Coordinates of C-alpha atoms in Angstrom, one line a residue:
M189 CA 0.0 0.0 0.0
A190 CA 1.2 3.5 -0.8
D191 CA 1.5 6.1 2.0
N192 CA 0.1 9.5 1.0
G193 CA 1.9 11.4 3.8
C194 CA -0.9 11.2 6.4
G195 CA -0.3 7.6 7.4
F196 CA -3.2 6.2 5.5
P197 CA -2.0 3.4 3.1
A198 CA -4.1 4.5 0.1
P199 CA -4.8 1.9 -2.5
G200 CA -3.8 2.5 -6.1
L201 CA -2.3 0.8 -9.2
H202 CA 0.1 -1.0 -7.0
S203 CA -2.8 -3.0 -5.6
F204 CA -3.0 -4.7 -8.9
L205 CA 0.7 -5.7 -9.1
F206 CA 1.9 -9.0 -7.7
Q207 CA 5.3 -10.6 -7.1
P208 CA 5.9 -13.9 -9.0
L209 CA 5.1 -17.0 -6.9
F210 CA 7.7 -18.9 -8.9
H211 CA 9.6 -18.9 -12.2
V212 CA 9.6 -21.5 -14.9
G213 CA 12.6 -20.7 -17.1
G214 CA 12.0 -17.0 -18.0
F215 CA 8.2 -17.3 -17.3
E216 CA 6.8 -15.7 -14.1
F217 CA 3.8 -17.3 -12.5
N218 CA 1.9 -14.9 -10.1
K219 CA -1.2 -14.9 -8.0
V220 CA -3.5 -13.7 -10.8
M221 CA -2.4 -16.5 -13.1
L222 CA -3.0 -19.0 -10.2
L223 CA -6.5 -17.6 -9.7
A224 CA -7.2 -17.9 -13.5
L225 CA -6.0 -21.5 -13.5
L226 CA -8.2 -22.2 -10.4
T227 CA -11.1 -20.6 -12.2
T228 CA -10.8 -23.1 -15.0
L229 CA -10.5 -26.0 -12.6
V230 CA -13.5 -24.8 -10.6
V231 CA -15.7 -24.5 -13.7
V232 CA -14.6 -27.8 -15.3
T233 CA -14.8 -29.7 -12.0
F234 CA -18.3 -28.3 -11.1
F235 CA -19.8 -29.3 -14.5
W236 CA -18.0 -32.6 -14.4
V237 CA -19.5 -33.4 -11.0
A238 CA -22.9 -32.1 -12.0
F239 CA -23.3 -33.8 -15.4
G240 CA -20.6 -36.5 -15.4
K241 CA -23.1 -39.1 -14.2
A242 CA -26.4 -37.3 -14.7
K243 CA -29.5 -38.8 -13.2
V244 CA -33.2 -38.6 -14.1
V245 CA -33.8 -37.5 -10.5
P246 CA -31.0 -34.9 -10.1
G247 CA -29.0 -34.5 -6.9
K248 CA -28.2 -31.1 -5.4
V249 CA -25.1 -30.4 -7.5
Q250 CA -26.9 -31.5 -10.7
M251 CA -29.9 -29.3 -9.9
I252 CA -27.6 -26.3 -9.5
G253 CA -25.7 -27.1 -12.7
E254 CA -29.0 -27.5 -14.6
A255 CA -30.3 -24.2 -13.2
G256 CA -27.2 -22.3 -14.3
Y257 CA -27.0 -24.0 -17.7
D258 CA -30.7 -23.3 -18.3
F259 CA -30.4 -19.7 -17.2
V260 CA -27.8 -19.0 -19.8
R261 CA -29.4 -21.1 -22.5
R262 CA -32.9 -19.7 -22.2
G263 CA -32.3 -16.3 -20.6
I264 CA -29.5 -15.2 -22.9
V265 CA -28.8 -17.4 -25.9
Y266 CA -32.4 -18.3 -26.9
E267 CA -33.6 -14.8 -26.2
T268 CA -30.9 -13.3 -28.5
L269 CA -30.3 -16.0 -31.2
G270 CA -33.4 -18.0 -31.0
K271 CA -33.6 -21.7 -30.3
R272 CA -32.7 -23.0 -33.7
E273 CA -29.6 -20.9 -34.3
G274 CA -28.6 -20.6 -30.7
E275 CA -28.5 -24.2 -29.6
K276 CA -25.1 -24.8 -31.0
Y277 CA -23.6 -21.8 -29.1
V278 CA -25.0 -22.7 -25.7
P279 CA -22.0 -24.7 -24.4
L280 CA -19.6 -21.9 -25.4
M281 CA -21.8 -19.2 -23.8
V282 CA -22.3 -21.2 -20.6
S283 CA -18.5 -21.7 -20.4
I284 CA -17.8 -18.0 -20.9
F285 CA -20.5 -16.9 -18.4
F286 CA -19.3 -19.1 -15.6
F287 CA -15.6 -18.5 -16.4
V288 CA -16.1 -14.7 -16.2
W289 CA -18.3 -15.0 -13.1
I290 CA -15.8 -17.1 -11.2
M291 CA -13.0 -14.8 -12.3
N292 CA -15.0 -11.9 -10.8
I293 CA -16.1 -13.6 -7.6
W294 CA -12.5 -14.2 -6.4
S295 CA -12.7 -10.6 -5.3
V296 CA -14.8 -11.4 -2.2
I297 CA -13.2 -14.8 -1.4
P298 CA -10.9 -14.8 1.6
L299 CA -7.2 -15.2 0.8
A300 CA -7.9 -14.7 -2.9
Q301 CA -9.5 -11.3 -2.6
F302 CA -8.8 -10.2 -6.2
P303 CA -10.9 -10.2 -9.4
V304 CA -8.9 -11.8 -12.2
S305 CA -10.9 -9.8 -14.8
S306 CA -9.5 -6.5 -13.3
I307 CA -6.3 -7.4 -15.2
I308 CA -7.2 -6.3 -18.7
A309 CA -5.3 -9.1 -20.4
Y310 CA -8.0 -11.6 -19.4
P311 CA -11.1 -9.7 -20.7
I312 CA -9.1 -8.9 -23.9
V313 CA -8.4 -12.6 -24.6
L314 CA -12.1 -13.4 -24.2
A315 CA -13.2 -10.5 -26.3
V316 CA -10.8 -11.4 -29.1
M317 CA -12.1 -15.0 -29.0
V318 CA -15.7 -13.6 -29.5
Y319 CA -14.4 -11.2 -32.1
V320 CA -12.8 -14.0 -34.2
I321 CA -16.0 -16.1 -34.0
W322 CA -18.1 -13.1 -35.0
V323 CA -15.9 -12.2 -38.0
S324 CA -15.6 -15.8 -39.2
L325 CA -19.3 -16.4 -39.0
T326 CA -20.1 -13.2 -40.8
F327 CA -18.0 -14.2 -43.9
K328 CA -19.1 -17.8 -43.7
R329 CA -22.8 -16.9 -43.7
H330 CA -22.7 -14.1 -46.2
G331 CA -19.6 -14.7 -48.4
F332 CA -16.8 -12.2 -49.0
V333 CA -18.8 -9.3 -50.5
G334 CA -21.8 -9.9 -48.3
G335 CA -19.7 -10.2 -45.2
W336 CA -18.2 -6.7 -45.8
K337 CA -21.6 -5.3 -46.4
N338 CA -22.8 -6.8 -43.1
I339 CA -19.8 -5.4 -41.2
T340 CA -20.0 -1.9 -42.8
G341 CA -23.8 -1.7 -42.9
Y342 CA -23.6 -0.7 -46.6
D343 CA -26.9 0.6 -47.7
P344 CA -27.3 2.2 -51.2
S345 CA -30.5 3.9 -50.2
L346 CA -28.5 6.3 -48.0
G347 CA -27.3 8.1 -51.1
P348 CA -24.2 10.3 -50.9
I349 CA -23.6 9.6 -47.2
K350 CA -23.5 5.8 -47.6
W351 CA -19.7 5.8 -47.7
L352 CA -19.4 7.9 -44.6
V353 CA -21.9 5.6 -42.8
S354 CA -20.0 2.5 -44.0
F355 CA -16.7 3.9 -42.8
I356 CA -18.1 4.7 -39.3
E357 CA -19.7 1.2 -39.1
L358 CA -16.4 -0.4 -40.2
F359 CA -14.4 1.5 -37.6
S360 CA -17.0 0.8 -34.9
N361 CA -17.4 -2.9 -35.6
L362 CA -13.8 -3.9 -36.3
L363 CA -11.9 -1.7 -33.8
V364 CA -14.3 -0.2 -31.2
R365 CA -16.5 -3.2 -30.6
P366 CA -13.8 -5.6 -29.3
F367 CA -12.2 -2.8 -27.3
T368 CA -15.4 -1.8 -25.5
H369 CA -16.4 -5.5 -25.0
A370 CA -13.2 -6.0 -23.0
V371 CA -12.9 -2.7 -21.3
R372 CA -16.5 -2.8 -20.0
L373 CA -15.7 -5.9 -17.9
F374 CA -12.3 -4.8 -17.0
A375 CA -13.3 -1.2 -15.9
N376 CA -16.1 -2.4 -13.7
M377 CA -14.0 -5.0 -11.9
F378 CA -11.0 -2.6 -11.6
A379 CA -13.1 0.2 -10.0
G380 CA -15.1 -2.2 -7.8
H381 CA -11.9 -3.8 -6.4
L382 CA -10.3 -0.4 -5.8
M383 CA -13.3 0.8 -3.8
L384 CA -13.5 -2.4 -1.8
V385 CA -9.8 -2.2 -0.9
M386 CA -10.2 1.4 0.0
F387 CA -13.0 0.8 2.5
T388 CA -11.4 -2.3 3.9
V389 CA -8.1 -0.6 4.5
A390 CA -9.8 2.5 5.9
S391 CA -11.7 0.3 8.4
W392 CA -8.4 -1.1 9.8
Y393 CA -6.7 2.3 9.7
L394 CA -9.5 4.1 11.6
L395 CA -9.8 1.2 14.1
N396 CA -6.2 1.8 15.1
S397 CA -6.8 5.5 15.7
Y398 CA -9.0 7.6 17.9
M399 CA -11.8 7.6 15.2
I400 CA -13.3 4.2 16.2
P401 CA -16.9 5.3 15.3
A402 CA -15.7 6.2 11.8
A403 CA -14.2 2.7 11.6
G404 CA -17.6 1.3 12.3
V405 CA -19.1 3.3 9.5
S406 CA -16.3 2.3 7.1
F407 CA -16.9 -1.4 8.0
V408 CA -20.6 -1.1 7.3
M409 CA -19.7 0.4 3.9
T410 CA -17.3 -2.4 3.3
M411 CA -20.1 -5.0 3.9
A412 CA -22.4 -3.0 1.6
M413 CA -19.7 -2.9 -1.0
I414 CA -19.2 -6.7 -0.9
V415 CA -22.9 -7.2 -1.4
F416 CA -22.9 -4.7 -4.2
E417 CA -19.9 -6.3 -5.8
L418 CA -21.6 -9.7 -5.7
F419 CA -24.4 -8.2 -7.8
V420 CA -22.1 -6.4 -10.2
Q421 CA -19.9 -9.5 -10.7
A422 CA -22.9 -11.5 -11.9
V423 CA -24.3 -8.7 -14.0
Q424 CA -20.9 -8.2 -15.8
A425 CA -20.8 -11.9 -16.6
Y426 CA -24.4 -11.6 -17.9
V427 CA -23.6 -8.5 -20.0
F428 CA -20.4 -10.0 -21.4
V429 CA -22.3 -13.1 -22.7
L430 CA -25.3 -11.0 -23.8
L431 CA -23.0 -8.9 -26.0
A432 CA -21.2 -11.9 -27.3
C433 CA -24.6 -13.4 -28.4
S434 CA -25.7 -10.1 -29.9
Y435 CA -22.5 -10.0 -32.0
I436 CA -23.1 -13.5 -33.3
Q437 CA -26.8 -12.6 -34.0
G438 CA -25.5 -9.7 -36.1
A439 CA -23.2 -12.1 -38.0
L440 CA -26.1 -14.5 -38.7
A441 CA -28.7 -11.8 -39.6
E442 CA -29.5 -11.2 -43.3
H443 CA -28.2 -8.0 -44.7
H444 CA -30.7 -5.7 -46.2

């Protein structure tokens, strides 16, 4: 923690930097990488346990797994893509949803206490994966010329401004879209973690001073922030997958 001169260890960018846990050759493995790996293991293990030996009368774990799977399938994929087009994308979207959600939820887990998606590299990789799927589907569905028309929104009926509109759409879709897709998740988790760290550290700082009542207020705010973060973490996973589905829907839609 950084000291701002008054003794309060203010959180900042240093709160997102971690020393390597160990080295493998020239490769550094740190806490964030460990949490990302654990996220993968948690998601894979949960669904393996839930559906590895699925029963007609489901147990508790299978019921939770089915509820989560059905939420993404019906609440996001079917609503965006429809059942016929969307069914093949359900496993991918379920995987992304739970991967993002678990990455986020480490923020409020003791000892972990850090959202993996607040490191922008992880949202970028997921956004690029969605981007590649979207672009490839666009050209696969519409062909080379039709694909570019889909991406640029080319519309002859717009007259003289059709080229300006196409340029704006091209810039927005190919450059801005993947950037905002990644940054939306990153920025929310980054800001949320910073606020949570600030109130947590403030509680301990005030508790060790003469401002004990203020420490109580700060502690209440910390608890409120944790509840709020739990909500935001789930919402960000939902929004990330919803946008991914909407991009795919745009790739599959007929250009007019």
